[in-house]
Short mmCIF file of C-alpha atoms in Angstrom, two decimals:
data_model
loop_
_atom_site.label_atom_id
_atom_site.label_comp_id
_atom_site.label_asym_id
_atom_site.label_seq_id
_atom_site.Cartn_x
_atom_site.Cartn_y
_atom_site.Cartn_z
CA UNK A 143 32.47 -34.03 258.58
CA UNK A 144 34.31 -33.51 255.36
CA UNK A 145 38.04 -33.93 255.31
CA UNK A 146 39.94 -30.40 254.90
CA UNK A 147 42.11 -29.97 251.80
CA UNK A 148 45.42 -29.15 252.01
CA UNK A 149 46.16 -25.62 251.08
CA UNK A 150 48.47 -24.83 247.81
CA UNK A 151 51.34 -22.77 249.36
CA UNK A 152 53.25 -19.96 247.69
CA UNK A 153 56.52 -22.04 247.35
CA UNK A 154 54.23 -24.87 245.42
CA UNK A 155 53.27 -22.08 243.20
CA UNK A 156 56.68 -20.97 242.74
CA UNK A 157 57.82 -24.38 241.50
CA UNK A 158 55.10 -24.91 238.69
CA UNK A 159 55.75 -21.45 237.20
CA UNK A 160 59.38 -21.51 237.84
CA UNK A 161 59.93 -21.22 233.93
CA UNK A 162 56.76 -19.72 233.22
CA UNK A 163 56.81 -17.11 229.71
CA UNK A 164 53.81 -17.33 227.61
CA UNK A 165 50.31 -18.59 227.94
CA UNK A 166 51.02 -21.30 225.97
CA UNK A 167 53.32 -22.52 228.34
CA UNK A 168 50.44 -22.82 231.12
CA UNK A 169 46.91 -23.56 228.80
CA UNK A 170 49.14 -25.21 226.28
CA UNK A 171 49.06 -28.61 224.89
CA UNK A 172 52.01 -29.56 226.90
CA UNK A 173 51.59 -26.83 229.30
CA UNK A 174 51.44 -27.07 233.08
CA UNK A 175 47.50 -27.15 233.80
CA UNK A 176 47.62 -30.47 231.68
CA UNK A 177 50.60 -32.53 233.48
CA UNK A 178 49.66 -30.95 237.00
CA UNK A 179 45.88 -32.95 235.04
CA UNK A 180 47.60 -36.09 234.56
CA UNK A 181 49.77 -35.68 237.68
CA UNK A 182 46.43 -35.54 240.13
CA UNK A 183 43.95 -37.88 238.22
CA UNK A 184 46.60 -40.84 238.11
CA UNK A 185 47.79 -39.98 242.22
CA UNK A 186 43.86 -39.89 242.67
CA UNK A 187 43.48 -43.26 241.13
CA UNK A 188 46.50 -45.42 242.84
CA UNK A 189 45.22 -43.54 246.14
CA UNK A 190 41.72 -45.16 245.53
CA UNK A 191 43.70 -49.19 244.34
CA UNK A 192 45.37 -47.84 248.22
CA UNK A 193 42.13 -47.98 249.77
CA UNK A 194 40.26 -50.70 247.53
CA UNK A 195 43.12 -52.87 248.69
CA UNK A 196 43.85 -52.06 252.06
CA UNK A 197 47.58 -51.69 251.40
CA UNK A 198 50.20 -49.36 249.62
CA UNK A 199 52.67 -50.35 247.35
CA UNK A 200 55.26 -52.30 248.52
CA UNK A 201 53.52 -53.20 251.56
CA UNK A 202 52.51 -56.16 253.04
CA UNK A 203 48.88 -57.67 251.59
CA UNK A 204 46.54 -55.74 253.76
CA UNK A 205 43.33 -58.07 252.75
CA UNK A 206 42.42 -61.49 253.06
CA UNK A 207 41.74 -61.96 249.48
CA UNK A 208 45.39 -61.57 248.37
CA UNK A 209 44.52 -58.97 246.09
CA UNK A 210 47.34 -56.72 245.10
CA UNK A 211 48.18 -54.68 242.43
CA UNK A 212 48.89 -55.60 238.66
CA UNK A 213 50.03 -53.07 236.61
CA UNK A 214 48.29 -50.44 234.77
CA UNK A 215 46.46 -49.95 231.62
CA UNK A 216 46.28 -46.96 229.48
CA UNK A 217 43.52 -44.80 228.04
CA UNK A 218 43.31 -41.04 226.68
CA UNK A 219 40.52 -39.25 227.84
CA UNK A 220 39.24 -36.06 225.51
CA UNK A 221 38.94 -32.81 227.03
CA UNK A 222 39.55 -29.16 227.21
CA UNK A 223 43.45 -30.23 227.24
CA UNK A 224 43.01 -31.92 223.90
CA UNK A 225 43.41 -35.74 224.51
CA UNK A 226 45.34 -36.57 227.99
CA UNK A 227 46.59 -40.36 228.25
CA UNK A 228 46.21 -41.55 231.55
CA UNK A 229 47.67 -44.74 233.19
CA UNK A 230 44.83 -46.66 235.36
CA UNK A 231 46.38 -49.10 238.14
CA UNK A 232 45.07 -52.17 237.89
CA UNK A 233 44.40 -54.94 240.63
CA UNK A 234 45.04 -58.94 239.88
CA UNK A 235 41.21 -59.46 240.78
CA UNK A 236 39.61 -57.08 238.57
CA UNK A 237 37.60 -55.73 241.38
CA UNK A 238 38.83 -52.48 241.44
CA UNK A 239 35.98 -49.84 239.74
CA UNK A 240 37.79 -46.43 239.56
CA UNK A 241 35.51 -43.34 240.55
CA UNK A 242 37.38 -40.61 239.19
CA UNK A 243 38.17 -42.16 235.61
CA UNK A 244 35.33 -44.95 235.61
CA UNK A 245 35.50 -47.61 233.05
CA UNK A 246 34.94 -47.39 229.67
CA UNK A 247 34.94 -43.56 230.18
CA UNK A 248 36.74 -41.91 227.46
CA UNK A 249 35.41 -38.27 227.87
CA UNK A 250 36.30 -35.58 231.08
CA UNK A 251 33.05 -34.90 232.85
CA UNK A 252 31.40 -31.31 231.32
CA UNK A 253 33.40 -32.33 227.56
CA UNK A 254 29.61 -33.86 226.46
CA UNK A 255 28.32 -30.72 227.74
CA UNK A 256 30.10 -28.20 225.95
CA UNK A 257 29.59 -30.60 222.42
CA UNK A 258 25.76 -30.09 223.37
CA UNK A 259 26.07 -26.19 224.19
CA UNK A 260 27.59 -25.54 220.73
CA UNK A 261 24.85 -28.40 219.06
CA UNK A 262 21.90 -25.86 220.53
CA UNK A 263 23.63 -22.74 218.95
CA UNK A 264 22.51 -24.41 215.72
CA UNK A 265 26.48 -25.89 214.67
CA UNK A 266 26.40 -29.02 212.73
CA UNK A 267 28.26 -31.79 213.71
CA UNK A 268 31.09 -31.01 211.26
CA UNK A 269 31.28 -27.60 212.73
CA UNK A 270 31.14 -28.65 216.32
CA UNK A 271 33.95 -31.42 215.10
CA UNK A 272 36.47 -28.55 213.72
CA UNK A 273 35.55 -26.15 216.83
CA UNK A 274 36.54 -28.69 219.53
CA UNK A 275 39.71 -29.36 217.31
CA UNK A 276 40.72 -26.12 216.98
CA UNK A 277 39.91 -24.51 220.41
CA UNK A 278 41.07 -27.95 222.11
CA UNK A 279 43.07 -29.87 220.05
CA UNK A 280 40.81 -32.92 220.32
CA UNK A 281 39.80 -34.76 217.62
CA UNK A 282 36.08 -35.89 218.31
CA UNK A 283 34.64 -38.34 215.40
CA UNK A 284 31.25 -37.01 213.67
CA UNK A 285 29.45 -40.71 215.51
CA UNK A 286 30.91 -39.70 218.79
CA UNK A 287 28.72 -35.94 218.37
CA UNK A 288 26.01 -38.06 217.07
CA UNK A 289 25.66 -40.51 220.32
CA UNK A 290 26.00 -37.29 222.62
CA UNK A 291 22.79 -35.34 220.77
CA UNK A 292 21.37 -38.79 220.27
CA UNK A 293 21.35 -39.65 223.84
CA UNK A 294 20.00 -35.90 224.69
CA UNK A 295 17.12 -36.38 221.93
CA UNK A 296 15.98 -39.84 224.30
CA UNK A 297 16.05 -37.67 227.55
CA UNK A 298 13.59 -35.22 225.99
CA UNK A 299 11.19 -37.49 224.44
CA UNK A 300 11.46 -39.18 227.82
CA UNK A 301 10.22 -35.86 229.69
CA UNK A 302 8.21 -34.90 227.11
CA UNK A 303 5.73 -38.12 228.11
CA UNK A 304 6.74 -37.91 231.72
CA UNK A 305 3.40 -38.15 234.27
CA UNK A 306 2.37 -35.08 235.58
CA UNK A 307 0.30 -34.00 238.62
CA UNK A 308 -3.11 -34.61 238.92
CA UNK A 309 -4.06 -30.57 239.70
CA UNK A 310 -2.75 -27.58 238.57
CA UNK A 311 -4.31 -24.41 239.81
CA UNK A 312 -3.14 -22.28 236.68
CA UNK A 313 -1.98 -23.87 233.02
CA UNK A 314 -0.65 -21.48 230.52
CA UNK A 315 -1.18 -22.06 227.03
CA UNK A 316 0.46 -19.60 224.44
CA UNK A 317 3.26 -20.13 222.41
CA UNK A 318 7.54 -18.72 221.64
CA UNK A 319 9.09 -17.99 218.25
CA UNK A 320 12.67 -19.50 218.12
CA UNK A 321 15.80 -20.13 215.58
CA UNK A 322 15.12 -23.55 214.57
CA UNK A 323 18.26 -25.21 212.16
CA UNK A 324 16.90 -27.40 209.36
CA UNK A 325 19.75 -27.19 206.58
CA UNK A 326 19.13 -23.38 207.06
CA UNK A 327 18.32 -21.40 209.87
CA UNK A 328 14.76 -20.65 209.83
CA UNK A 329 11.91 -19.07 212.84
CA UNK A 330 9.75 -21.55 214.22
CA UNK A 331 6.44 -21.25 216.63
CA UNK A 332 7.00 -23.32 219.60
CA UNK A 333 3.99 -24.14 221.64
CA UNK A 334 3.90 -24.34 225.20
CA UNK A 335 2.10 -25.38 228.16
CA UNK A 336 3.27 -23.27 231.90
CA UNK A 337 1.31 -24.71 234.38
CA UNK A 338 1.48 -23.03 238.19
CA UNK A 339 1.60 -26.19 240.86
CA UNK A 340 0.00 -26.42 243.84
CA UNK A 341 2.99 -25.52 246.03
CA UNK A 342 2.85 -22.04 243.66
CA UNK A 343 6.24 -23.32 241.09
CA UNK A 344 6.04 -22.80 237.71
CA UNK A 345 6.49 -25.90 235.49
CA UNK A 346 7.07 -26.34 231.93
CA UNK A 347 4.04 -29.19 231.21
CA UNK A 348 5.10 -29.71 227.60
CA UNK A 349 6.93 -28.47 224.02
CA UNK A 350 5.21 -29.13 220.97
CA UNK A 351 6.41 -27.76 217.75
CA UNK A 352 3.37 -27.38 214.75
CA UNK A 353 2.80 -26.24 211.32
CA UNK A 354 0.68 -24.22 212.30
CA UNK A 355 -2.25 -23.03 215.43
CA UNK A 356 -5.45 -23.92 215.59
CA UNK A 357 -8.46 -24.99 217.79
CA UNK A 358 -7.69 -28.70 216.81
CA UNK A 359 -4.12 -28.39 217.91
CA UNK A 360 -4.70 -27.35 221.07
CA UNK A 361 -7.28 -30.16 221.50
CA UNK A 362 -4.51 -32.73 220.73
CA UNK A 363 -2.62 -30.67 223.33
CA UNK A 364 -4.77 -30.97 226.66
CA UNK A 365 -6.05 -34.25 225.73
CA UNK A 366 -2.25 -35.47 225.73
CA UNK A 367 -1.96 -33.24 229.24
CA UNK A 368 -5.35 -35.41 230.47
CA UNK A 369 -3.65 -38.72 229.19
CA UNK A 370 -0.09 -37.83 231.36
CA UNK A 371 -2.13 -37.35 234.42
CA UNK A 372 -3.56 -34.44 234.70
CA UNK A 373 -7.67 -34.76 235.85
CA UNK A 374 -8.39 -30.77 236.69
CA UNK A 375 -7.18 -27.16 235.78
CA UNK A 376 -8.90 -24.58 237.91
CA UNK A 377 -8.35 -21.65 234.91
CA UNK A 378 -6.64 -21.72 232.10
CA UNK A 379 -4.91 -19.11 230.59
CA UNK A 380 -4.86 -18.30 227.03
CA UNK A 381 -5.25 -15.68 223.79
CA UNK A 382 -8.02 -14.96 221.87
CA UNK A 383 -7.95 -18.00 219.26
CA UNK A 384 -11.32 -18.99 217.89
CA UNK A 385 -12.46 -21.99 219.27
CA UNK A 386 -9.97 -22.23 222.00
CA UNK A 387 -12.06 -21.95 225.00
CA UNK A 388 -14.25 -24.92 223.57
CA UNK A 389 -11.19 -26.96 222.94
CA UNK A 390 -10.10 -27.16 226.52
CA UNK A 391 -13.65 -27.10 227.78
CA UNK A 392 -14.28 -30.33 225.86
CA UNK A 393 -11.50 -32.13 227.99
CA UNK A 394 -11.37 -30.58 231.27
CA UNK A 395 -15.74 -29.31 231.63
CA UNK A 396 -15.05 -27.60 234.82
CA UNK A 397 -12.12 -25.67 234.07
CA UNK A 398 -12.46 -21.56 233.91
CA UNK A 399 -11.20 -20.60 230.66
CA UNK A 400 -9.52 -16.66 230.92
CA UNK A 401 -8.11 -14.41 228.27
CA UNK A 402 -4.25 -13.64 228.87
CA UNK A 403 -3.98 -9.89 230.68
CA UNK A 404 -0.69 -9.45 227.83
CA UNK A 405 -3.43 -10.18 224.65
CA UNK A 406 -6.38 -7.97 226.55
CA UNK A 407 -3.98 -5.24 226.96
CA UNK A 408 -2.55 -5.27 223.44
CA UNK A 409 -6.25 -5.57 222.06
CA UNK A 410 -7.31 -3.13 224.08
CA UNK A 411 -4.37 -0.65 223.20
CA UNK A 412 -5.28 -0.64 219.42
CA UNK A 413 -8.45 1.71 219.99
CA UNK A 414 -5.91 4.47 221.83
CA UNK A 415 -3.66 6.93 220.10
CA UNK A 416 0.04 5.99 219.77
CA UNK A 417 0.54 9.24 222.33
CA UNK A 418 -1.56 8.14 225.29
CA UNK A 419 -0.75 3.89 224.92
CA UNK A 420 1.73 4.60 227.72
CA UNK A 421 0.00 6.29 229.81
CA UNK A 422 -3.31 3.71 229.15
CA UNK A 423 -0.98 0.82 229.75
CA UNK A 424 0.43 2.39 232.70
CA UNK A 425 -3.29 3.25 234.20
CA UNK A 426 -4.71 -0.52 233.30
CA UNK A 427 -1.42 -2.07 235.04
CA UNK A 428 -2.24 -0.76 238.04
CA UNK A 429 -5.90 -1.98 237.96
CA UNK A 430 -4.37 -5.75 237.46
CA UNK A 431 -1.86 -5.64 239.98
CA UNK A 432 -4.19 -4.78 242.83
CA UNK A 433 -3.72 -6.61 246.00
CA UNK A 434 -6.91 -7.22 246.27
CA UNK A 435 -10.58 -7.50 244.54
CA UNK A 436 -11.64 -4.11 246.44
CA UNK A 437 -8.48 -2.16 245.30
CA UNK A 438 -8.91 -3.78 241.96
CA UNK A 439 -12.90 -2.22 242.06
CA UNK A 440 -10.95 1.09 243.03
CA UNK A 441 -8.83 1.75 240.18
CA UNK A 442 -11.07 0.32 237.53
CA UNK A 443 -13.44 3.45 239.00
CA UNK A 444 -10.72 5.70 238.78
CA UNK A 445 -9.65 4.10 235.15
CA UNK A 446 -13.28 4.91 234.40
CA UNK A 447 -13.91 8.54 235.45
CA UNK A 448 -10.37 9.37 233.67
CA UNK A 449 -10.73 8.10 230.04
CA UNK A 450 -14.84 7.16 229.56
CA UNK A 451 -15.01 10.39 227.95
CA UNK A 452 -12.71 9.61 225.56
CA UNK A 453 -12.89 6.31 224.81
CA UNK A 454 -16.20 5.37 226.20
CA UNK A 455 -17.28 1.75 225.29
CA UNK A 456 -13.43 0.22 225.69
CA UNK A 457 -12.76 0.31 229.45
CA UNK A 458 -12.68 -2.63 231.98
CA UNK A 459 -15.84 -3.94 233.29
CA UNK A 460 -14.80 -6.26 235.58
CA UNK A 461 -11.87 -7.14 238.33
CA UNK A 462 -12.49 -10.57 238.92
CA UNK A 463 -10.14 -12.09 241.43
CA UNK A 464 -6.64 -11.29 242.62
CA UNK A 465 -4.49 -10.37 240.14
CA UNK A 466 -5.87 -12.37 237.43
CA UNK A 467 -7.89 -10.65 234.47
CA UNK A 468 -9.41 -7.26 233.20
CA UNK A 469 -12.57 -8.25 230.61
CA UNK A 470 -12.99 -5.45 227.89
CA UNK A 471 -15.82 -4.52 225.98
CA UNK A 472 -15.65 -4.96 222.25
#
């Protein structure tokens, strides 16, 4: 059972904004929210020397080591606050391994994060450095930023080639357009592979970024899904790229290629008049979001009987499965 924390009483409250004015005075760089910082972390700390030794100060050697305490040491940790120095209490040994401030930690837990958050909105490092300095007074060296998107760039390369499950019922292949920063801002296609897991979760498989889309690409793509573990897809999902379907059938033979409802529909909508695309759309949703493959057979009648006579040749033929695909004639 967790320990309860002691409440902060009105009278506490009182005292720390007993000459409270201005904002400045509280968020400030020497405001109260930064010393009541300092105040806690470096309590925090000698209460963890307390327990790492087995005695408080002044008190007799509570260990049979004859450990006891040795001072302190200094360090400024970079935050929201700007830089805060902090005193760490040291033991003679040098056994004691702080868990609030650890060693060599020069950053507040969350300070790496918000450097990354403002690297993904495109910011250089030079911007990101004058940002942090002028919304928090911190001055953060361009190598520091560097080692903090550096360390990022490892962790995706390192899930990028992470092993993946040997079955997925349903893999998505389509692709995103995105700002991508590269000197200038400029729109970039990134390619993507959703695949649906077997306890029904959706799971990004894989990123790839390309000059441009093609049947050979996508080869490269499930043959690198194949090579991370992956031995069967039970349908994949994709548009109407020539040479697609053969692509993926060439690495996984048994796997049931299917045109993506979104690209059917949009294909399908450029034989109707802008007026009655709505209305189409609204009549060939509710064919693909039957419940089941006898509903499904229901609507596509009732899809039939309503527009055949107007645009005979495009409708539905088929309702194959449970929410899964319409097939159009051409």
């Amino acid at each position: 059972m967790s320990k309860k924390l002691h409440p902060i009483t009105d009278e506490l409250l009182d005292q720390l904004l007993a000459n409270y004015q201005k904002p400045e005075d509280l968020i400030g760089a020497e405001g109260i929210l930064k010393q009541l910082t300092k105040k806690l972390v470096e309590r925090a700390l000698d209460a963890e020397l307390t327990h790492h030794l087995g005695h408080d100060k002044h008190q007799p050697v509570g260990n049979s080591s004859g450990n006891t305490r040795n001072g302190f040491s200094r360090k400024k940790l970079k935050g929201q606050f700007g830089e805060l120095p902090i005193e760490i209490p040291r033991d003679r040994h040098g056994t004691f391994e702080p868990q609030i401030v650890e060693k060599h930690q020069t950053r507040w837990v969350g300070f790496d994060d918000k450097i990354l958050s403002l690297y993904a909105r495109g910011m250089t490092v030079r911007e990101i450095q004058a940002h942090l300095q002028e919304m928090y007074g911190a001055e953060v060296s361009p190598s520091l930023i560097s080692s903090v998107t550096d360390a990022v760039t490892d962790e995706v390369k390192a899930w990028q080639s992470r092993p993946l499950d040997a079955v997925y019922p349903i893999v998505y292949l389509d692709c995103i357009h995105t700002k991508v920063r590269e000197g200038a801002v400029r729109v970039k296609a990134v390619y993507l592979a959703l695949g649906i897991n077997l306890a029904g979760e959706k799971e990004i498989l894989g990123l790839w970024i390309a000059q441009s889309e093609g049947a050979k690409f996508w080869l490269q793509v499930v043959t690198e899904l194949r090579n991370r573990g992956v031995q069967d897809i039970f349908i994949a999902c994709v548009d109407g790229l020539k040479g697609f379907p053969e692509a993926i059938e060439a690495v996984f033979p048994h796997t049931s290629v299917q045109l993506c409802i979104v690209h059917m529909v949009r294909h399908s909508l450029n034989y109707v008049s802008w007026k009655r695309r709505a209305e189409v759309a609204a009549d060939l949703k509710r064919i693909y979001q039957s419940s089941t493959a006898d509903e499904a057979e229901l609507r596509l009648g009732e899809f039939e009987t309503k527009w055949d006579d107007d645009y005979l040749g495009f409708y539905p033929v088929s309702t194959d499965g449970y929410k899964t695909a319409v097939s159009f004639r051409s």
